[in-house]
């Protein structure tokens, strides 16, 4: 298949762009790569993301990670310290202004938060706190810490946080564009994430391993597993080409246990297949499962049940890491206590499932085979469109609707593919749009949807899709009509 990816950014081009990125905002002036390398090297193993992931993978343990971020450094540090006893790896969720590179607005948010004595931002504005603030944070916590965001142009954020000792960086040129932005072109976001991957590769060149994690769930709304798998594989290939060596690939819970376990199993084997076929051997691969990313029930006990179903699927699939939701999900940014509640419920479920047999049933194998056939069909087309350049291939694929993410805001996305649940709640394809799935696969989806139509005595339609989008927050998995 040849080398199906954009060539590595040359050092000359990277370093020239780097000078520009660091001059784009005053915080860039404090970034010193050599000092960053020394800081990363001085981290104890227990604070290195790549090490903790490798240990968990080797011992078949599952790490728990919450989401959390507030405006002020002291408050955020206290939040991290409060979460530390209840989780395995820490996040730092970045605020929405920083994600849009609006550092002036982020600063106003910091100032107003100080005056108000409470966080008025929905995350931690790491660029404004700068290298110095981030170093103080990293020094004050005892576990590995990751940047979690949703930023199409995350170059400066990466420079600041990685040089301060964050040891994992979430995102990717597709997964942090299509679900998050409307007008950013894929060409731009992929180019900016090539920079981020090359920065991580540059740390690797200097003996520092930093974990990279594409954002698996995409829009979190009825995303068929093969769609998010293709994005994960493409972003994985792009990252490996830039010298990334430690990758965590993810998937967001869809809700049907068989499909969710099959999705996690196939994600791992498919990624290995495509990475090795492209000539990559030297990489560490781990997996992450996101608990339900769609609408949640308001009621905290009901929300906890949704959290536990995700924990169960994830542990059945023996994933490396779970991103944990909270019983406050329906209402907004969670308190520390709500975050701890989600972590405790997840831990209890993970422990109880972990003691049990991990063997797959035949229905899981069958579902995994379906996902594999779907991924191969789309990847084949992406390689063809790219003619040796997977980045170009994926851009063309989105343009033609060959790749299509349901419910995404991006203009770069066709939005023709429409999913719906089948009679057991698995996500199936109602309208395939221009995605080139094989005929036998499409027939399977159609038959599965017909089964549900017969059971409900109604034709499949967009109403059914809407019912499904609302179902979990209304206490069911499948959006059945009222009896
Ligand atoms: C795409 C990720 C969305 C999830 C959570 C949302 C949702 C966002 C914060 C946060 C804790 C924050 N989220 N910002 N959780 N603290 N600052 O990310 O609730 O679950």
PDB file of N, CA and C in Angstrom, residues 1 3-7 234 238 378-398 400 402:
ATOM      1  N   UNK A   1       0.827  -1.208   0.000  1.00  0.00           N
ATOM      2  CA  UNK A   1       0.000   0.000   0.000  1.00  0.00           C
ATOM      3  C   UNK A   1       0.860   1.257   0.000  1.00  0.00           C
ATOM      4  N   UNK A   3       3.405   4.291   1.350  1.00  0.00           N
ATOM      5  CA  UNK A   3       3.362   5.139   2.554  1.00  0.00           C
ATOM      6  C   UNK A   3       2.131   6.045   2.487  1.00  0.00           C
ATOM      7  N   UNK A   4       1.067   5.640   3.139  1.00  0.00           N
ATOM      8  CA  UNK A   4      -0.198   6.339   2.920  1.00  0.00           C
ATOM      9  C   UNK A   4      -0.370   7.564   3.811  1.00  0.00           C
ATOM     10  N   UNK A   5       0.561   8.465   3.818  1.00  0.00           N
ATOM     11  CA  UNK A   5       0.403   9.611   4.705  1.00  0.00           C
ATOM     12  C   UNK A   5       1.228  10.793   4.236  1.00  0.00           C
ATOM     13  N   UNK A   6       0.856  11.924   4.776  1.00  0.00           N
ATOM     14  CA  UNK A   6       1.588  13.150   4.500  1.00  0.00           C
ATOM     15  C   UNK A   6       2.999  13.007   5.054  1.00  0.00           C
ATOM     16  N   UNK A   7       4.021  13.409   4.329  1.00  0.00           N
ATOM     17  CA  UNK A   7       5.372  13.253   4.859  1.00  0.00           C
ATOM     18  C   UNK A   7       5.596  14.077   6.126  1.00  0.00           C
ATOM     19  N   UNK A 234      -7.015   7.237  10.970  1.00  0.00           N
ATOM     20  CA  UNK A 234      -6.374   8.270  10.140  1.00  0.00           C
ATOM     21  C   UNK A 234      -5.547   9.206  11.027  1.00  0.00           C
ATOM     22  N   UNK A 238      -1.486   9.816  10.907  1.00  0.00           N
ATOM     23  CA  UNK A 238      -0.892  11.150  10.771  1.00  0.00           C
ATOM     24  C   UNK A 238       0.063  11.435  11.929  1.00  0.00           C
ATOM     25  N   UNK A 378     -14.217   2.036   3.821  1.00  0.00           N
ATOM     26  CA  UNK A 378     -13.984   3.486   3.808  1.00  0.00           C
ATOM     27  C   UNK A 378     -12.490   3.801   3.704  1.00  0.00           C
ATOM     28  N   UNK A 379     -11.667   3.055   4.409  1.00  0.00           N
ATOM     29  CA  UNK A 379     -10.216   3.301   4.345  1.00  0.00           C
ATOM     30  C   UNK A 379      -9.690   3.095   2.924  1.00  0.00           C
ATOM     31  N   UNK A 380     -10.218   2.073   2.273  1.00  0.00           N
ATOM     32  CA  UNK A 380      -9.786   1.793   0.895  1.00  0.00           C
ATOM     33  C   UNK A 380     -10.035   3.037   0.029  1.00  0.00           C
ATOM     34  N   UNK A 381     -11.212   3.614   0.192  1.00  0.00           N
ATOM     35  CA  UNK A 381     -11.581   4.782  -0.610  1.00  0.00           C
ATOM     36  C   UNK A 381     -10.721   5.996  -0.240  1.00  0.00           C
ATOM     37  N   UNK A 382     -10.417   6.148   1.040  1.00  0.00           N
ATOM     38  CA  UNK A 382      -9.576   7.278   1.484  1.00  0.00           C
ATOM     39  C   UNK A 382      -8.174   7.155   0.875  1.00  0.00           C
ATOM     40  N   UNK A 383      -7.630   5.952   0.898  1.00  0.00           N
ATOM     41  CA  UNK A 383      -6.293   5.755   0.309  1.00  0.00           C
ATOM     42  C   UNK A 383      -6.315   6.058  -1.189  1.00  0.00           C
ATOM     43  N   UNK A 384      -7.401   5.618  -1.831  1.00  0.00           N
ATOM     44  CA  UNK A 384      -7.493   5.863  -3.269  1.00  0.00           C
ATOM     45  C   UNK A 384      -7.568   7.361  -3.570  1.00  0.00           C
ATOM     46  N   UNK A 385      -8.393   8.051  -2.817  1.00  0.00           N
ATOM     47  CA  UNK A 385      -8.548   9.493  -3.029  1.00  0.00           C
ATOM     48  C   UNK A 385      -7.255  10.243  -2.728  1.00  0.00           C
ATOM     49  N   UNK A 386      -6.502   9.753  -1.772  1.00  0.00           N
ATOM     50  CA  UNK A 386      -5.286  10.450  -1.352  1.00  0.00           C
ATOM     51  C   UNK A 386      -4.084  10.149  -2.216  1.00  0.00           C
ATOM     52  N   UNK A 387      -4.129   9.084  -2.956  1.00  0.00           N
ATOM     53  CA  UNK A 387      -3.016   8.665  -3.811  1.00  0.00           C
ATOM     54  C   UNK A 387      -1.680   8.794  -3.099  1.00  0.00           C
ATOM     55  N   UNK A 388      -1.577   8.142  -1.950  1.00  0.00           N
ATOM     56  CA  UNK A 388      -0.312   8.146  -1.223  1.00  0.00           C
ATOM     57  C   UNK A 388      -0.268   9.168  -0.109  1.00  0.00           C
ATOM     58  N   UNK A 389      -1.309   9.964   0.031  1.00  0.00           N
ATOM     59  CA  UNK A 389      -1.312  10.982   1.089  1.00  0.00           C
ATOM     60  C   UNK A 389      -2.634  10.879   1.842  1.00  0.00           C
ATOM     61  N   UNK A 390      -2.595  10.300   3.028  1.00  0.00           N
ATOM     62  CA  UNK A 390      -3.838  10.017   3.743  1.00  0.00           C
ATOM     63  C   UNK A 390      -4.533  11.301   4.183  1.00  0.00           C
ATOM     64  N   UNK A 391      -3.758  12.357   4.428  1.00  0.00           N
ATOM     65  CA  UNK A 391      -4.364  13.634   4.811  1.00  0.00           C
ATOM     66  C   UNK A 391      -5.194  14.174   3.654  1.00  0.00           C
ATOM     67  N   UNK A 392      -4.599  14.162   2.467  1.00  0.00           N
ATOM     68  CA  UNK A 392      -5.339  14.630   1.298  1.00  0.00           C
ATOM     69  C   UNK A 392      -6.548  13.726   1.053  1.00  0.00           C
ATOM     70  N   UNK A 393      -6.358  12.429   1.265  1.00  0.00           N
ATOM     71  CA  UNK A 393      -7.444  11.472   1.066  1.00  0.00           C
ATOM     72  C   UNK A 393      -8.623  11.732   1.982  1.00  0.00           C
ATOM     73  N   UNK A 394      -8.343  12.045   3.218  1.00  0.00           N
ATOM     74  CA  UNK A 394      -9.444  12.217   4.166  1.00  0.00           C
ATOM     75  C   UNK A 394     -10.166  13.545   3.911  1.00  0.00           C
ATOM     76  N   UNK A 395      -9.426  14.562   3.496  1.00  0.00           N
ATOM     77  CA  UNK A 395     -10.060  15.842   3.145  1.00  0.00           C
ATOM     78  C   UNK A 395     -11.016  15.628   1.961  1.00  0.00           C
ATOM     79  N   UNK A 396     -10.536  14.920   0.941  1.00  0.00           N
ATOM     80  CA  UNK A 396     -11.390  14.635  -0.222  1.00  0.00           C
ATOM     81  C   UNK A 396     -12.579  13.775   0.189  1.00  0.00           C
ATOM     82  N   UNK A 397     -12.340  12.833   1.086  1.00  0.00           N
ATOM     83  CA  UNK A 397     -13.424  11.941   1.522  1.00  0.00           C
ATOM     84  C   UNK A 397     -14.535  12.732   2.211  1.00  0.00           C
ATOM     85  N   UNK A 398     -14.171  13.697   3.053  1.00  0.00           N
ATOM     86  CA  UNK A 398     -15.200  14.521   3.690  1.00  0.00           C
ATOM     87  C   UNK A 398     -15.923  15.367   2.647  1.00  0.00           C
ATOM     88  N   UNK A 400     -16.545  14.717  -0.381  1.00  0.00           N
ATOM     89  CA  UNK A 400     -17.479  13.914  -1.186  1.00  0.00           C
ATOM     90  C   UNK A 400     -18.509  13.179  -0.342  1.00  0.00           C
ATOM     91  N   UNK A 402     -17.802  10.731   1.504  1.00  0.00           N
ATOM     92  CA  UNK A 402     -17.318   9.356   1.686  1.00  0.00           C
ATOM     93  C   UNK A 402     -17.078   9.121   3.177  1.00  0.00           C
TER      94      UNK A 402
END
